[in-house]
Short mmCIF file of C-alpha atoms in Angstrom, two decimals:
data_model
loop_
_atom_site.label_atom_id
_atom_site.label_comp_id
_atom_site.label_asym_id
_atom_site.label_seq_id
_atom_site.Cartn_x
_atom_site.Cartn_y
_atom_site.Cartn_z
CA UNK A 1 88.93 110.10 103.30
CA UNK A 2 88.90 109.98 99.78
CA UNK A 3 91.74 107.59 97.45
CA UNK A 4 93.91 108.28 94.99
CA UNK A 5 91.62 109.30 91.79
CA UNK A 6 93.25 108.72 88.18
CA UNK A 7 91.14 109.78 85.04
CA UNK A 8 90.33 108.28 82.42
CA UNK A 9 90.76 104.77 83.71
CA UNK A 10 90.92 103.71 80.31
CA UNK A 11 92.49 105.15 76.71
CA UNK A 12 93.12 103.95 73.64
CA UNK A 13 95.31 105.89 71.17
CA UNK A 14 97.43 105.77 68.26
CA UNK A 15 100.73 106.51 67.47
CA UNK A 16 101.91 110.27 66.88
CA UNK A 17 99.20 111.07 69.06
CA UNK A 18 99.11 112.75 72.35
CA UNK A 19 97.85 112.23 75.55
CA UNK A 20 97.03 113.67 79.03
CA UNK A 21 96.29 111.74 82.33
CA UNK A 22 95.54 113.23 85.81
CA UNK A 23 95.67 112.38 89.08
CA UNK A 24 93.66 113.86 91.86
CA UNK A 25 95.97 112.99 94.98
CA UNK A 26 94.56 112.62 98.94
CA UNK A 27 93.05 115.60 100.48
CA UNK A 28 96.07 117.17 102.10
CA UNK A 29 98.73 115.51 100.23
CA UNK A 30 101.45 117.55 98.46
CA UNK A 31 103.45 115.04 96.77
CA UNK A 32 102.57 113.00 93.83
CA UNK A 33 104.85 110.69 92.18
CA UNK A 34 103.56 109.10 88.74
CA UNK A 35 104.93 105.96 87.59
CA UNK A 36 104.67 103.28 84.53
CA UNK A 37 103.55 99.80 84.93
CA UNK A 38 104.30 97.05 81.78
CA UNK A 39 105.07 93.33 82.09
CA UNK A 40 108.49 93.22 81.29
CA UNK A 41 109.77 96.67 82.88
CA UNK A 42 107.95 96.41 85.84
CA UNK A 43 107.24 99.74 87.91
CA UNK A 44 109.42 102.61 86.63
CA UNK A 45 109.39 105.67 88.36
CA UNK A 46 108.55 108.48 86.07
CA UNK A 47 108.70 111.61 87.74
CA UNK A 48 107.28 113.30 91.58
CA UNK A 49 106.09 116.78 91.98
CA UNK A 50 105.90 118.52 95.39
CA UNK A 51 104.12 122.02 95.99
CA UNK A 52 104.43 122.32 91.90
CA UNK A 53 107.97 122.00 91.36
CA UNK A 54 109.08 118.85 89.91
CA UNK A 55 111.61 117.22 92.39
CA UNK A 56 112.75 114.05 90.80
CA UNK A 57 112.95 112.76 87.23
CA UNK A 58 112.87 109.26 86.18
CA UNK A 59 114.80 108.00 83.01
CA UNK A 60 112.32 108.66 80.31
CA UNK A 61 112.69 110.73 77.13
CA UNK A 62 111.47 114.47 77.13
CA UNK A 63 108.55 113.16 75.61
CA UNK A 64 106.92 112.39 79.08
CA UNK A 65 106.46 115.46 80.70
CA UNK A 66 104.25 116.58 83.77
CA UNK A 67 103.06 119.35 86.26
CA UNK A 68 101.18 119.92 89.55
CA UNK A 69 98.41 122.66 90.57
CA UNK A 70 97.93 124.94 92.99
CA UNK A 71 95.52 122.35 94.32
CA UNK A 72 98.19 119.35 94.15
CA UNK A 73 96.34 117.68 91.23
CA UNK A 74 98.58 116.58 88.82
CA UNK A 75 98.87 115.61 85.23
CA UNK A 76 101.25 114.07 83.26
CA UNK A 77 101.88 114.19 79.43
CA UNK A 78 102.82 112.09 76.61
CA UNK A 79 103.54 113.13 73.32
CA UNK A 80 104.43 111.90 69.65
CA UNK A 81 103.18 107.94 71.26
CA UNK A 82 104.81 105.13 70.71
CA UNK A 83 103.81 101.23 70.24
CA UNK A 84 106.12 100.76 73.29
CA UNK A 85 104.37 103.64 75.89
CA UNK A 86 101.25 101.55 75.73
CA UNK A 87 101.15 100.58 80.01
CA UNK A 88 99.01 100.85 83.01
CA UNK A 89 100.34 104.02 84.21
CA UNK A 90 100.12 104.73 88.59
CA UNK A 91 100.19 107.60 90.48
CA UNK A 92 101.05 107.78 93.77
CA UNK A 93 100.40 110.70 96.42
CA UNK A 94 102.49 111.02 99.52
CA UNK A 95 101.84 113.70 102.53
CA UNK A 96 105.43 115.30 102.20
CA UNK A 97 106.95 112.80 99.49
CA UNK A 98 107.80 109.73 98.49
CA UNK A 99 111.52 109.43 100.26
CA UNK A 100 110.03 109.82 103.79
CA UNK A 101 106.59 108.60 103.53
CA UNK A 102 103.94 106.38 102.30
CA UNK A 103 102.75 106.31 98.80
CA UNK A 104 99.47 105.28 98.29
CA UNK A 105 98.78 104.92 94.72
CA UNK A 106 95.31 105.44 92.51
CA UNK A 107 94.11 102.65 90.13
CA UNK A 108 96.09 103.71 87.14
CA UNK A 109 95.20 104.71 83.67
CA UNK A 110 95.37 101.74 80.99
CA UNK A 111 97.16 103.16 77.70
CA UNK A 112 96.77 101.47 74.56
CA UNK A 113 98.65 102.47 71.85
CA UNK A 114 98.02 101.29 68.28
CA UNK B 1 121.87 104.82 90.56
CA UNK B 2 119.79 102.13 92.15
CA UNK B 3 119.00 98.61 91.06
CA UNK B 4 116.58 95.88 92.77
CA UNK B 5 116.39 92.39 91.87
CA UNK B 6 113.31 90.03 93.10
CA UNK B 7 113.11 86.54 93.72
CA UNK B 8 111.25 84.45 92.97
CA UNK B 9 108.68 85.57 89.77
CA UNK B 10 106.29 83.42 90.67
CA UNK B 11 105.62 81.25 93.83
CA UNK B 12 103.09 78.75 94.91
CA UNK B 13 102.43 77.64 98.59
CA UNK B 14 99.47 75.63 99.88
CA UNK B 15 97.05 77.46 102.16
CA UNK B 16 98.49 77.79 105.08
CA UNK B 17 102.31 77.79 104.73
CA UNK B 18 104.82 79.96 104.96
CA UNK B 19 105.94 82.25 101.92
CA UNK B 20 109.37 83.86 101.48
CA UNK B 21 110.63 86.50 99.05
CA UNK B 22 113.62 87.52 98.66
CA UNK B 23 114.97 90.63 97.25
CA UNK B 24 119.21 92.70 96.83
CA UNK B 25 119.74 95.92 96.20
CA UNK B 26 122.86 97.64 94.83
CA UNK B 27 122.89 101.30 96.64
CA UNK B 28 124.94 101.06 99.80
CA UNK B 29 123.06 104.29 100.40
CA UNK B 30 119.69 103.15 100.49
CA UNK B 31 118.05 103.45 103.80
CA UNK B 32 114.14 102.85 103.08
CA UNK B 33 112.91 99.60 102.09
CA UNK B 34 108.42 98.91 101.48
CA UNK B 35 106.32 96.35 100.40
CA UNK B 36 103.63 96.45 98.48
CA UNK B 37 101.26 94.04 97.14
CA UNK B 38 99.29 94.72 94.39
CA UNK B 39 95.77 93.09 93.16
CA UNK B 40 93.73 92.47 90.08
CA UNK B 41 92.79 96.03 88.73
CA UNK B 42 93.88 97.72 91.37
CA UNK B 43 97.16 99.83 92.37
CA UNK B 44 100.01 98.88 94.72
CA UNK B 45 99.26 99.17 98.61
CA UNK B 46 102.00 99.16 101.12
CA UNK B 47 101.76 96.62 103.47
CA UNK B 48 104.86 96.85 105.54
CA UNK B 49 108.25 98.68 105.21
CA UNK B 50 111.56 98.95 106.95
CA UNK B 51 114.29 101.46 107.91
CA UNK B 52 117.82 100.78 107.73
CA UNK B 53 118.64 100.62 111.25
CA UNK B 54 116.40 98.01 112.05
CA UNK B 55 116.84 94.71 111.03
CA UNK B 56 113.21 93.04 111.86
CA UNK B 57 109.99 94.16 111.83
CA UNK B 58 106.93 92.35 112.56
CA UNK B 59 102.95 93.45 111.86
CA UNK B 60 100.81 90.11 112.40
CA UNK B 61 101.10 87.57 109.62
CA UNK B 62 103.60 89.38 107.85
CA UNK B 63 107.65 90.09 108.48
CA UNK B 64 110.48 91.54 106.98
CA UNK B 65 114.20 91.11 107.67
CA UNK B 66 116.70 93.43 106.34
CA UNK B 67 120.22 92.48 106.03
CA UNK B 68 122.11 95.61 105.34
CA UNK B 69 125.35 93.97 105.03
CA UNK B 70 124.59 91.36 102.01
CA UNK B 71 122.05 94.26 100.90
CA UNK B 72 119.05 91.92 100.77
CA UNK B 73 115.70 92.01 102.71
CA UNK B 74 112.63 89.50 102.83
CA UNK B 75 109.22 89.42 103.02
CA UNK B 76 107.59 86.58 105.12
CA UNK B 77 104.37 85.75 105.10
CA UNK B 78 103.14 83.21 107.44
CA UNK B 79 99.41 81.03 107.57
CA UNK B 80 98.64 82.07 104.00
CA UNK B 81 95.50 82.53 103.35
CA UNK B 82 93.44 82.55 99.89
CA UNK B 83 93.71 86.59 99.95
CA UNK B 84 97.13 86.22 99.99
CA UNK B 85 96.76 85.72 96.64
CA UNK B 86 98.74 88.52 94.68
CA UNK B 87 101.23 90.22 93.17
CA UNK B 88 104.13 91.45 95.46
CA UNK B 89 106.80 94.16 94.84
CA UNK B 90 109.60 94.99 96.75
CA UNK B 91 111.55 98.38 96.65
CA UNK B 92 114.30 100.60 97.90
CA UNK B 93 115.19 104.32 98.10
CA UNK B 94 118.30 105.01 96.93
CA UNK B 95 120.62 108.11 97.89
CA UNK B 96 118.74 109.95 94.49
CA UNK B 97 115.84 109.74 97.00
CA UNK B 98 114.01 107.81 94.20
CA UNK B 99 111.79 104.76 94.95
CA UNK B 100 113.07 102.13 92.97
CA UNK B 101 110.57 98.69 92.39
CA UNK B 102 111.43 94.91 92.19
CA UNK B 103 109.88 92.98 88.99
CA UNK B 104 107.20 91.65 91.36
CA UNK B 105 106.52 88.12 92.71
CA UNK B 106 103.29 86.63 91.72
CA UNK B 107 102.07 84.56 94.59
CA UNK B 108 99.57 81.61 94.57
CA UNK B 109 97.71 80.39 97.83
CA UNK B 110 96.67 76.71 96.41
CA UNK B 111 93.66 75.68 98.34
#
């Protein structure tokens, strides 16, 4: 069975801009949770989507935003970047969400902002 | 809303000892409790959890103990071996039903 897949693996952009990561979850899985990785902040959940409806929000600005297919794939979006959103950003799919089950999580997306 | 704090940041054992970390949480609430350890380049892989009404569980080389009371649970890690070698969160679900991560512990296996 196929991993978590994350695209692009890599991106470099520069402030003001915008960007758009996706995550292809396991075959079957309808929850995907997304999550931002940095040194000092450690793992901060972001948001999760289940069956397309987002079920749990993370404190970020509106800035961050995100949405599931039909298919469960998922992307999130950042807009107007900052300095400070440069991180390895995770997703994580879970068979019927993150509460009850196990995450696995993709490889990430490295974001550099400059 | 939930808050996890991990101990230590960074540990070093020799091959073949034990390693302990440590971990509190703040939510009373919180029920779910994984592990996951996380390599070079790669993302975080669960390698054990616990519910809150057990207080042990055991899979081969590796333990946790969950102490509901003083809201802390451990990770034990016993025989370390050189692919031990890692970085190791800990986290808890709080009553928000959101996972909420430990800094991380950054182990070293010294040969």
């Amino acid at each position: 069975k196929a991993g978590v897949t994350q695209t692009p693996r890599y991106l470099i952009k520069t402030r003001g801009q915008q960007v758009t990561l996706s995550c292809s979850p396991i075959s079957g899985h309808r929850s995907v949770s997304w999550y931002q990785q940095t040194p000092g902040q450690g793992l901060q959940f972001l948001f999760e989507y289940f069956s397309e409806t987002q079920r749990n929000k993370g404190n970020f600005p509106g800035r961050f935003s995100g949405r599931q297919f039909s298919n469960s794939r998922s992307e999130m979006n950042v807009s107007t970047l900052e300095l400070g959103d440069s991180a390895l950003y995770l997703c994580a799919s879970s068979l019927l969400g993150s509460a009850n089950n196990e995450q696995f999580f993709g490889p990430g997306t490295r974001l550099t902002v400059l | 809303g939930e808050n996890v704090e991990q101990h230590p940041s960074t540990l070093s054992v020799q091959e073949g000892d034990s390693a302990v970390i440590k971990c509190t949480y703040s939510d009373s609430a919180s029920n779910y409790f994984p592990w996951y350890k996380q390599e070079l380049g790669k993302g975080p892989q669960l390698i054990i959890d616990i519910r809150s009404n057990v207080g042990e569980k055991k899979d081969q080389r590796i333990a946790v103990t969950l102490n509901k009371t003083a809201k802390h649970f451990s990770l034990h890690i016993t025989e370390t071996q050189p692919e031990d070698s890692a970085v190791y969160f800990c986290a808890a679900r709080g009553r928000d039903d959101k996972i909420i991560f430990g800094k991380g512990t950054r182990l070293h296996i010294l040969p």
